[in-house]
Amino acid sequence: MRGNPSLQQVRQLTLGVRNRSDLQPVTAMFYVDELRLDAARNDPGVAAYARVNTKLADFMDLDATVNWQQENFRTLSNTERRSADLSSDISTTVNLHKALPGSWGFTVPVKFSYSRDLSLPRFGPNSDVELQADEKDSLRTENSKKFLEFSISKRAGKNFLARWTVDQMNLRMSQTSNRGMSPVNPVNDRDSQSASFSYKMPLPKPTIPYLAWIPEFLPESLRKSQLSPMPSTANYSVNMNHQETANWRVGQVDTTVNEVFTLKETYATKVSPIRSISGDYNLQIDRDLRKKYDPSNFAFGREVKRGQRAHMKVQLRLVRWLDPSFTFQADYQENSDPRRRQQASLIDTTGGINRVIQTLDTNSKNSLSARFNVRLPDVLKALGAPGVRTRRPGGRARAAAAASADEEAAARAEGTVVKAEEEVGQPFFLRRFLHYTSSYVEPMSYSWRRNTDARNFNLVTRPGLPFQLGLDDSLRVAQRGVGLTQQDTWSRSTNTDIGSGLRLPLGFSVKPSFKEQISRRSGSTKDRLRVEQSKTFPSLIVNWGRADRVFGLRRVLNSAQVNVRYEEGQSLQAEGSLDPSNLIREGKTREWRVTWSGNWRIGPSTRIELSSSTSDDLDFEIEDRSDSTIVVSQRPPLRGKGRNLKTTKTFDTRYKLRPRELPLFGKLKSSIDLNFEININSQVRESATGGEQLVPIASSDRWDAQLRANYSFSDTFRGEGVIRIENDSNNISEKTRKVREVRMSGTLTFK
């Protein structure tokens, strides 16, 4: 046997005898015994760990760690090691501001850290043959990291110049250097530098009483209004990041070098000129400093990305019974980074000179909303008047009347003239009715919201400021290289919600509402416009919160309530406009739901729910818009129709058991939650082509019953048990799917 082969790689052993003489034959007999393990290796392993942590008052702290594990070192969790590892780490923080006078208010921490990991393999790649010392060094894996950070800030002082300069500045700079090498990746280096700077302008906050001149009979809150001409905040921040990486893997021709040099600027401000108006603006600019970076000529790279957001909110409360609120928000994103473009760059070949056309893509989202909250009870009370109650005088009233009569007689005897009190008449009937209804009417809310989204590709120049702020929908910018994969899109949706309510006697409440949504979006081409409208009316919710106070149910129920909901909706989809001749699809829905829920005196709670929904859909043929014979008020030919019917019945009861003692277990801190539920569902789908009769294409009846128990006998023993029966019948194929499930699980935690 030659060399030192690995037994893990041996697949076949061949034994033989070779006669080196070509003239003399040799005849002999050989016996080969089996291979046996002579002895197990028992090499001791050594490991060492050391850590030093010291602190020099509040000026400096130092933390150093060294960890070494030999290749033969084993632990209880790791019985085999394939390398000898050495790791070292040192970190320190020096507070340089402690050497400065404390009255200066500076904070200057300096952080430094260094770490190094060295790993020497025990075996070669795909082998169990131990390596020699020089072989281990040639196959070593080494990684190191250096980190240095410096930051400076200052607390606010009283000096005017410092308060406007260094007091509002924060500066941070850091440098990181990574070095790595391995047999597969001999070069893996990365150097990065980062710097950040922020400034918060300490703006004064003067106020001007601009309405102090108005007459005094106007509201006092209006006369005391203050005007703030200065922004409340104005901030600026910049972040710079420079990173260079070098990577070379075995098999590559040369080292791959990559550089990233970016600059990100952020401008932010907030204004609130008066109490009812507030707004904020945020602008973020990303620059690529790899090109066009010349600070002497104030050239700070090429802008590759821009994002801005403007938000404004107006809350005007001129009268007590009306709370209006208006909001506007505009988001604008711009991307001109050629590295992230999904198509090839555009080349301008005019004039005999080839040059790349710099284009950009934009994404804008604008929203405008208005909300009014009308306090109808206050309005009705202001318009109405309470009636004067006339009751038959009781004992105290008669005594007071008698005393008054005696006083009047005595005054007449003395010759004093007594003026009779004027009788107060009843207000008008309509005013009394308005005042009476104010106790039952809830406030009315009205909200309106419009959202506009637009994406535009390959713009030659930046759109104007009105387009960026959402004040103008027209782009007014030339485009180049518009293709099929990237087309401009535009969409706008409008939502309208109206809601109110009535509080009736015996715990009844009625809440009607109206919802409407209209959306317009561009289709497969820029000139095609798809219009969709969905309307929900009527939408009515009736709630009876005192359903336990009738027919003696109070004896068996703690509380009960009934909830009834009825809703109808209509949806239209058309091309261009919602004229009948442009319809593509029309749908109508009708849904009602009745729910009864109650808590029994003996403990459990029960919920019974019945619901039914019906939806009808009509699909129309798409007409040729160039046909002059189309009648605007006439619908296109019917292409197909469908109907979906669904009913649901649910019975659900829950009970929480708190037994004090269980058989075989004795007294335990036990808790069992039982849930029994029955669901019965029925669904039918019908479809037809053109004006033909509807034919069922799917019909199913499904019911399931389930008993679920969650138990907790103690803090360490929890579990769950489920018994479920389900039958799902397909009425079209006349087949039934049956499910029977019994499941129990438990968790025992040892502490």
Tab-separated table of N, CA and C in Angstrom, residues 346-480:
chain	number	residue	atom	x	y	z
A	346	LEU	N	-31.692	55.003	-25.692
A	346	LEU	CA	-32.063	55.579	-26.975
A	346	LEU	C	-30.884	56.352	-27.542
A	347	ILE	N	-30.613	56.158	-28.845
A	347	ILE	CA	-29.491	56.792	-29.522
A	347	ILE	C	-30.039	57.780	-30.541
A	348	ASP	N	-29.537	59.011	-30.480
A	348	ASP	CA	-29.905	60.041	-31.445
A	348	ASP	C	-28.853	60.050	-32.543
A	349	THR	N	-29.258	59.693	-33.756
A	349	THR	CA	-28.328	59.603	-34.891
A	349	THR	C	-28.452	60.781	-35.837
A	350	THR	N	-29.235	61.775	-35.505
A	350	THR	CA	-29.383	62.932	-36.390
A	350	THR	C	-28.123	63.778	-36.358
A	351	GLY	N	-27.797	64.349	-37.485
A	351	GLY	CA	-26.629	65.225	-37.565
A	351	GLY	C	-25.331	64.482	-37.716
A	352	GLY	N	-25.382	63.150	-37.890
A	352	GLY	CA	-24.163	62.384	-38.072
A	352	GLY	C	-23.411	62.093	-36.798
A	353	ILE	N	-23.933	62.490	-35.650
A	353	ILE	CA	-23.265	62.251	-34.370
A	353	ILE	C	-24.195	61.415	-33.507
A	354	ASN	N	-23.691	60.294	-33.024
A	354	ASN	CA	-24.487	59.417	-32.169
A	354	ASN	C	-24.333	59.861	-30.712
A	355	ARG	N	-25.448	60.138	-30.095
A	355	ARG	CA	-25.432	60.508	-28.687
A	355	ARG	C	-26.626	59.863	-27.995
A	356	VAL	N	-26.436	59.563	-26.725
A	356	VAL	CA	-27.481	58.907	-25.939
A	356	VAL	C	-28.488	59.953	-25.473
A	357	ILE	N	-29.767	59.651	-25.683
A	357	ILE	CA	-30.835	60.544	-25.238
A	357	ILE	C	-31.156	60.218	-23.786
A	358	GLN	N	-30.966	61.180	-22.922
A	358	GLN	CA	-31.264	60.988	-21.505
A	358	GLN	C	-32.768	61.149	-21.286
A	359	THR	N	-33.414	60.098	-20.859
A	359	THR	CA	-34.857	60.129	-20.595
A	359	THR	C	-35.117	59.785	-19.130
A	360	LEU	N	-36.312	60.042	-18.696
A	360	LEU	CA	-36.700	59.759	-17.317
A	360	LEU	C	-38.128	59.241	-17.283
A	361	ASP	N	-38.425	58.491	-16.215
A	361	ASP	CA	-39.756	57.933	-15.972
A	361	ASP	C	-40.336	58.586	-14.724
A	362	THR	N	-41.634	58.839	-14.748
A	362	THR	CA	-42.300	59.495	-13.627
A	362	THR	C	-43.471	58.652	-13.152
A	363	ASN	N	-43.765	58.791	-11.879
A	363	ASN	CA	-44.906	58.125	-11.247
A	363	ASN	C	-45.506	59.117	-10.252
A	364	SER	N	-46.726	59.538	-10.510
A	364	SER	CA	-47.374	60.545	-9.667
A	364	SER	C	-48.672	59.987	-9.108
A	365	LYS	N	-48.931	60.319	-7.824
A	365	LYS	CA	-50.157	59.924	-7.134
A	365	LYS	C	-50.675	61.138	-6.370
A	366	ASN	N	-51.894	61.525	-6.692
A	366	ASN	CA	-52.509	62.690	-6.067
A	366	ASN	C	-53.850	62.292	-5.469
A	367	SER	N	-54.175	62.885	-4.352
A	367	SER	CA	-55.455	62.616	-3.696
A	367	SER	C	-56.010	63.921	-3.144
A	368	LEU	N	-57.308	64.105	-3.340
A	368	LEU	CA	-58.036	65.266	-2.847
A	368	LEU	C	-59.284	64.763	-2.142
A	369	SER	N	-59.494	65.205	-0.920
A	369	SER	CA	-60.624	64.704	-0.142
A	369	SER	C	-61.279	65.855	0.601
A	370	ALA	N	-62.558	65.666	0.844
A	370	ALA	CA	-63.356	66.621	1.619
A	370	ALA	C	-64.288	65.831	2.516
A	371	ARG	N	-64.430	66.288	3.724
A	371	ARG	CA	-65.281	65.613	4.696
A	371	ARG	C	-66.062	66.654	5.489
A	372	PHE	N	-67.359	66.400	5.594
A	372	PHE	CA	-68.240	67.289	6.343
A	372	PHE	C	-68.976	66.461	7.387
A	373	ASN	N	-68.972	66.951	8.587
A	373	ASN	CA	-69.710	66.327	9.685
A	373	ASN	C	-70.743	67.341	10.179
A	374	VAL	N	-71.990	67.078	9.825
A	374	VAL	CA	-73.081	67.987	10.175
A	374	VAL	C	-73.726	67.480	11.455
A	375	ARG	N	-73.691	68.287	12.483
A	375	ARG	CA	-74.296	67.921	13.760
A	375	ARG	C	-75.784	68.261	13.717
A	376	LEU	N	-76.543	67.318	13.179
A	376	LEU	CA	-77.980	67.545	13.022
A	376	LEU	C	-78.694	67.807	14.343
A	377	PRO	N	-78.341	67.141	15.455
A	377	PRO	CA	-79.036	67.477	16.709
A	377	PRO	C	-78.898	68.946	17.093
A	378	ASP	N	-77.712	69.536	16.896
A	378	ASP	CA	-77.540	70.950	17.226
A	378	ASP	C	-78.337	71.844	16.286
A	379	VAL	N	-78.400	71.448	14.998
A	379	VAL	CA	-79.164	72.249	14.041
A	379	VAL	C	-80.647	72.227	14.382
A	380	LEU	N	-81.171	71.036	14.689
A	380	LEU	CA	-82.594	70.931	15.002
A	380	LEU	C	-82.937	71.649	16.303
A	381	LYS	N	-82.034	71.595	17.280
A	381	LYS	CA	-82.297	72.316	18.524
A	381	LYS	C	-82.288	73.827	18.310
A	382	ALA	N	-81.413	74.288	17.407
A	382	ALA	CA	-81.371	75.728	17.138
A	382	ALA	C	-82.608	76.195	16.379
A	383	LEU	N	-83.115	75.358	15.472
A	383	LEU	CA	-84.308	75.736	14.715
A	383	LEU	C	-85.585	75.525	15.506
A	384	GLY	N	-85.597	74.551	16.409
A	384	GLY	CA	-86.800	74.248	17.165
A	384	GLY	C	-86.801	74.920	18.525
A	385	ALA	N	-87.832	74.583	19.287
A	385	ALA	CA	-87.982	75.140	20.640
A	385	ALA	C	-88.736	74.136	21.485
A	386	PRO	N	-88.353	73.973	22.759
A	386	PRO	CA	-89.062	73.009	23.614
A	386	PRO	C	-90.451	73.522	23.970
A	387	GLY	N	-91.378	72.590	24.085
A	387	GLY	CA	-92.731	72.946	24.472
A	387	GLY	C	-92.845	73.159	25.974
A	388	VAL	N	-93.864	73.934	26.376
A	388	VAL	CA	-94.118	74.208	27.794
A	388	VAL	C	-95.036	73.126	28.326
A	389	ARG	N	-94.563	72.439	29.347
A	389	ARG	CA	-95.346	71.352	29.922
A	389	ARG	C	-96.379	71.915	30.903
A	390	THR	N	-97.635	71.529	30.734
A	390	THR	CA	-98.734	71.928	31.635
A	390	THR	C	-99.234	70.695	32.339
A	391	ARG	N	-99.026	70.663	33.643
A	391	ARG	CA	-99.446	69.523	34.447
A	391	ARG	C	-100.431	69.992	35.516
A	392	ARG	N	-101.207	69.057	35.986
A	392	ARG	CA	-102.134	69.350	37.086
A	392	ARG	C	-101.313	69.561	38.344
A	393	PRO	N	-101.580	70.673	39.078
A	393	PRO	CA	-100.735	70.964	40.249
A	393	PRO	C	-100.903	69.923	41.331
A	394	GLY	N	-99.795	69.515	41.914
A	394	GLY	CA	-99.829	68.541	42.999
A	394	GLY	C	-99.962	69.226	44.342
A	395	GLY	N	-99.585	68.488	45.405
A	395	GLY	CA	-99.734	69.018	46.768
A	395	GLY	C	-98.872	70.241	46.995
A	396	ARG	N	-97.595	70.166	46.616
A	396	ARG	CA	-96.706	71.303	46.830
A	396	ARG	C	-97.102	72.479	45.954
A	397	ALA	N	-97.547	72.162	44.720
A	397	ALA	CA	-97.960	73.251	43.838
A	397	ALA	C	-99.196	73.954	44.369
A	398	ARG	N	-100.145	73.174	44.910
A	398	ARG	CA	-101.347	73.800	45.473
A	398	ARG	C	-100.996	74.638	46.703
A	399	ALA	N	-100.086	74.122	47.537
A	399	ALA	CA	-99.679	74.907	48.715
A	399	ALA	C	-99.001	76.201	48.295
A	400	ALA	N	-98.148	76.119	47.256
A	400	ALA	CA	-97.484	77.335	46.779
A	400	ALA	C	-98.492	78.309	46.197
A	401	ALA	N	-99.502	77.767	45.472
A	401	ALA	CA	-100.535	78.654	44.912
A	401	ALA	C	-101.332	79.321	46.018
A	402	ALA	N	-101.655	78.555	47.089
A	402	ALA	CA	-102.405	79.143	48.208
A	402	ALA	C	-101.586	80.226	48.896
A	403	ALA	N	-100.301	79.971	49.105
A	403	ALA	CA	-99.447	80.986	49.728
A	403	ALA	C	-99.363	82.228	48.866
A	404	SER	N	-99.292	82.016	47.554
A	404	SER	CA	-99.244	83.173	46.658
A	404	SER	C	-100.532	83.964	46.707
A	405	ALA	N	-101.671	83.251	46.813
A	405	ALA	CA	-102.962	83.961	46.913
A	405	ALA	C	-103.039	84.760	48.202
A	406	ASP	N	-102.558	84.189	49.310
A	406	ASP	CA	-102.571	84.917	50.584
A	406	ASP	C	-101.702	86.167	50.511
A	407	GLU	N	-100.521	86.033	49.891
A	407	GLU	CA	-99.654	87.200	49.767
A	407	GLU	C	-100.299	88.276	48.908
A	408	GLU	N	-100.992	87.853	47.856
A	408	GLU	CA	-101.651	88.834	46.991
A	408	GLU	C	-102.776	89.548	47.733
A	409	ALA	N	-103.545	88.801	48.557
A	409	ALA	CA	-104.633	89.437	49.337
A	409	ALA	C	-104.062	90.420	50.350
A	410	ALA	N	-102.970	90.044	51.003
A	410	ALA	CA	-102.358	90.956	51.969
A	410	ALA	C	-101.844	92.211	51.289
A	411	ALA	N	-101.300	92.048	50.113
A	411	ALA	CA	-100.799	93.223	49.390
A	411	ALA	C	-101.919	94.147	48.980
A	412	ARG	N	-103.044	93.583	48.591
A	412	ARG	CA	-104.183	94.430	48.227
A	412	ARG	C	-104.721	95.174	49.448
A	413	ALA	N	-104.719	94.477	50.616
A	413	ALA	CA	-105.208	95.154	51.833
A	413	ALA	C	-104.328	96.339	52.171
A	414	GLU	N	-103.021	96.251	51.907
A	414	GLU	CA	-102.115	97.356	52.196
A	414	GLU	C	-102.109	98.392	51.084
A	415	GLY	N	-102.805	98.084	50.001
A	415	GLY	CA	-102.863	99.050	48.894
A	415	GLY	C	-101.715	98.932	47.916
A	416	THR	N	-100.957	97.843	47.984
A	416	THR	CA	-99.831	97.646	47.062
A	416	THR	C	-100.329	96.992	45.783
A	417	VAL	N	-99.856	97.475	44.638
A	417	VAL	CA	-100.263	96.931	43.340
A	417	VAL	C	-99.336	95.760	42.983
A	418	VAL	N	-99.936	94.630	42.744
A	418	VAL	CA	-99.167	93.427	42.380
A	418	VAL	C	-99.339	93.180	40.890
A	419	LYS	N	-98.231	93.079	40.170
A	419	LYS	CA	-98.256	92.854	38.728
A	419	LYS	C	-98.361	91.367	38.439
A	420	ALA	N	-99.355	90.984	37.678
A	420	ALA	CA	-99.571	89.561	37.367
A	420	ALA	C	-98.517	89.075	36.375
A	421	GLU	N	-98.101	87.805	36.565
A	421	GLU	CA	-97.120	87.192	35.661
A	421	GLU	C	-97.763	86.894	34.306
A	422	GLU	N	-96.996	87.137	33.274
A	422	GLU	CA	-97.499	86.884	31.932
A	422	GLU	C	-97.486	85.384	31.643
A	423	GLU	N	-98.509	84.921	31.011
A	423	GLU	CA	-98.599	83.512	30.644
A	423	GLU	C	-97.732	83.248	29.417
A	424	VAL	N	-96.953	82.149	29.496
A	424	VAL	CA	-96.062	81.770	28.399
A	424	VAL	C	-96.817	80.842	27.461
A	425	GLY	N	-96.886	81.193	26.183
A	425	GLY	CA	-97.608	80.375	25.219
A	425	GLY	C	-96.731	79.276	24.636
A	426	GLN	N	-97.345	78.285	23.984
A	426	GLN	CA	-96.635	77.183	23.359
A	426	GLN	C	-95.985	77.646	22.054
A	427	PRO	N	-94.738	77.174	21.755
A	427	PRO	CA	-94.134	77.497	20.457
A	427	PRO	C	-94.918	76.861	19.317
A	428	PHE	N	-94.550	77.265	18.107
A	428	PHE	CA	-95.215	76.729	16.923
A	428	PHE	C	-94.982	75.216	16.846
A	429	PHE	N	-95.954	74.503	16.271
A	429	PHE	CA	-95.888	73.039	16.237
A	429	PHE	C	-94.635	72.540	15.517
A	430	LEU	N	-94.271	73.165	14.406
A	430	LEU	CA	-93.113	72.706	13.641
A	430	LEU	C	-91.829	72.849	14.450
A	431	ARG	N	-91.699	73.929	15.226
A	431	ARG	CA	-90.498	74.114	16.025
A	431	ARG	C	-90.438	73.088	17.151
A	432	ARG	N	-91.590	72.800	17.757
A	432	ARG	CA	-91.595	71.762	18.791
A	432	ARG	C	-91.231	70.404	18.209
A	433	PHE	N	-91.675	70.110	16.975
A	433	PHE	CA	-91.351	68.832	16.335
A	433	PHE	C	-89.854	68.737	16.037
A	434	LEU	N	-89.258	69.828	15.559
A	434	LEU	CA	-87.820	69.814	15.286
A	434	LEU	C	-87.022	69.609	16.564
A	435	HIS	N	-87.422	70.257	17.639
A	435	HIS	CA	-86.716	70.079	18.906
A	435	HIS	C	-86.890	68.662	19.435
A	436	TYR	N	-88.037	68.065	19.195
A	436	TYR	CA	-88.281	66.700	19.666
A	436	TYR	C	-87.433	65.691	18.889
A	437	THR	N	-87.322	65.870	17.571
A	437	THR	CA	-86.542	64.923	16.760
A	437	THR	C	-85.043	65.063	16.986
A	438	SER	N	-84.576	66.168	17.559
A	438	SER	CA	-83.134	66.320	17.784
A	438	SER	C	-82.592	65.290	18.763
A	439	SER	N	-83.455	64.697	19.585
A	439	SER	CA	-82.999	63.689	20.544
A	439	SER	C	-82.820	62.325	19.907
A	440	TYR	N	-83.283	62.140	18.668
A	440	TYR	CA	-83.246	60.828	18.032
A	440	TYR	C	-82.387	60.803	16.770
A	441	VAL	N	-82.009	61.950	16.266
A	441	VAL	CA	-81.231	62.007	15.034
A	441	VAL	C	-79.745	62.026	15.371
A	442	GLU	N	-78.956	61.244	14.634
A	442	GLU	CA	-77.508	61.227	14.792
A	442	GLU	C	-76.860	62.170	13.780
A	443	PRO	N	-75.621	62.590	14.014
A	443	PRO	CA	-74.939	63.463	13.047
A	443	PRO	C	-74.815	62.804	11.678
A	444	MET	N	-74.805	63.622	10.655
A	444	MET	CA	-74.670	63.149	9.279
A	444	MET	C	-73.248	63.426	8.797
A	445	SER	N	-72.649	62.429	8.176
A	445	SER	CA	-71.288	62.562	7.662
A	445	SER	C	-71.303	62.423	6.148
A	446	TYR	N	-70.515	63.251	5.507
A	446	TYR	CA	-70.372	63.228	4.053
A	446	TYR	C	-68.883	63.284	3.743
A	447	SER	N	-68.414	62.347	2.933
A	447	SER	CA	-67.001	62.317	2.554
A	447	SER	C	-66.889	62.115	1.052
A	448	TRP	N	-65.929	62.803	0.487
A	448	TRP	CA	-65.653	62.728	-0.951
A	448	TRP	C	-64.142	62.657	-1.128
A	449	ARG	N	-63.709	61.741	-1.989
A	449	ARG	CA	-62.278	61.539	-2.187
A	449	ARG	C	-62.021	61.222	-3.656
A	450	ARG	N	-60.972	61.839	-4.185
A	450	ARG	CA	-60.567	61.605	-5.570
A	450	ARG	C	-59.085	61.252	-5.603
A	451	ASN	N	-58.771	60.119	-6.212
A	451	ASN	CA	-57.395	59.638	-6.348
A	451	ASN	C	-57.029	59.606	-7.827
A	452	THR	N	-55.848	60.121	-8.139
A	452	THR	CA	-55.358	60.153	-9.515
A	452	THR	C	-53.958	59.568	-9.540
A	453	ASP	N	-53.755	58.552	-10.384
A	453	ASP	CA	-52.457	57.907	-10.553
A	453	ASP	C	-52.056	58.008	-12.021
A	454	ALA	N	-50.766	58.275	-12.255
A	454	ALA	CA	-50.254	58.385	-13.621
A	454	ALA	C	-48.817	57.906	-13.654
A	455	ARG	N	-48.499	57.123	-14.689
A	455	ARG	CA	-47.132	56.670	-14.939
A	455	ARG	C	-46.771	57.038	-16.372
A	456	ASN	N	-45.617	57.682	-16.533
A	456	ASN	CA	-45.166	58.138	-17.844
A	456	ASN	C	-43.716	57.718	-18.033
A	457	PHE	N	-43.387	57.281	-19.240
A	457	PHE	CA	-42.075	56.728	-19.541
A	457	PHE	C	-41.411	57.550	-20.645
A	458	ASN	N	-40.061	57.545	-20.591
A	458	ASN	CA	-39.212	58.109	-21.640
A	458	ASN	C	-39.522	59.582	-21.902
A	459	LEU	N	-39.544	60.372	-20.838
A	459	LEU	CA	-39.733	61.809	-20.984
A	459	LEU	C	-38.385	62.468	-21.260
A	460	VAL	N	-38.394	63.437	-22.154
A	460	VAL	CA	-37.147	64.108	-22.521
A	460	VAL	C	-36.727	65.094	-21.439
A	461	THR	N	-37.678	65.814	-20.864
A	461	THR	CA	-37.386	66.788	-19.816
A	461	THR	C	-38.325	66.551	-18.638
A	462	ARG	N	-38.037	67.217	-17.550
A	462	ARG	CA	-38.859	67.100	-16.349
A	462	ARG	C	-40.165	67.872	-16.535
A	463	PRO	N	-41.300	67.291	-16.114
A	463	PRO	CA	-42.570	68.026	-16.213
A	463	PRO	C	-42.553	69.272	-15.345
A	464	GLY	N	-43.496	70.164	-15.620
A	464	GLY	CA	-43.580	71.405	-14.874
A	464	GLY	C	-44.015	71.189	-13.441
A	465	LEU	N	-43.812	72.221	-12.627
A	465	LEU	CA	-44.161	72.134	-11.213
A	465	LEU	C	-45.659	71.913	-10.994
A	466	PRO	N	-46.566	72.510	-11.787
A	466	PRO	CA	-47.995	72.197	-11.586
A	466	PRO	C	-48.313	70.719	-11.767
A	467	PHE	N	-47.641	70.047	-12.710
A	467	PHE	CA	-47.877	68.611	-12.875
A	467	PHE	C	-47.306	67.824	-11.701
A	468	GLN	N	-46.140	68.218	-11.193
A	468	GLN	CA	-45.547	67.514	-10.063
A	468	GLN	C	-46.403	67.635	-8.808
A	469	LEU	N	-47.038	68.775	-8.621
A	469	LEU	CA	-47.860	68.996	-7.434
A	469	LEU	C	-49.304	68.573	-7.634
A	470	GLY	N	-49.621	67.979	-8.783
A	470	GLY	CA	-50.979	67.498	-9.008
A	470	GLY	C	-51.975	68.567	-9.344
A	471	LEU	N	-51.524	69.767	-9.696
A	471	LEU	CA	-52.441	70.848	-10.056
A	471	LEU	C	-52.803	70.833	-11.526
A	472	ASP	N	-52.072	70.083	-12.343
A	472	ASP	CA	-52.328	70.013	-13.777
A	472	ASP	C	-52.174	68.565	-14.212
A	473	ASP	N	-53.175	68.053	-14.953
A	473	ASP	CA	-53.119	66.673	-15.434
A	473	ASP	C	-52.419	66.551	-16.779
A	474	SER	N	-52.207	67.637	-17.483
A	474	SER	CA	-51.572	67.601	-18.799
A	474	SER	C	-50.061	67.511	-18.638
A	475	LEU	N	-49.451	66.578	-19.370
A	475	LEU	CA	-48.012	66.358	-19.229
A	475	LEU	C	-47.208	67.464	-19.896
A	476	ARG	N	-47.530	67.819	-21.130
A	476	ARG	CA	-46.882	68.902	-21.874
A	476	ARG	C	-45.372	68.694	-22.010
A	477	VAL	N	-44.925	67.451	-22.132
A	477	VAL	CA	-43.505	67.134	-22.277
A	477	VAL	C	-43.367	66.115	-23.400
A	478	ALA	N	-42.345	66.281	-24.236
A	478	ALA	CA	-42.116	65.350	-25.336
A	478	ALA	C	-41.583	64.026	-24.816
A	479	GLN	N	-41.878	62.944	-25.574
A	479	GLN	CA	-41.439	61.599	-25.224
A	479	GLN	C	-40.705	60.990	-26.398
A	480	ARG	N	-39.795	60.059	-26.087
A	480	ARG	CA	-39.017	59.372	-27.111
A	480	ARG	C	-39.029	57.873	-26.832
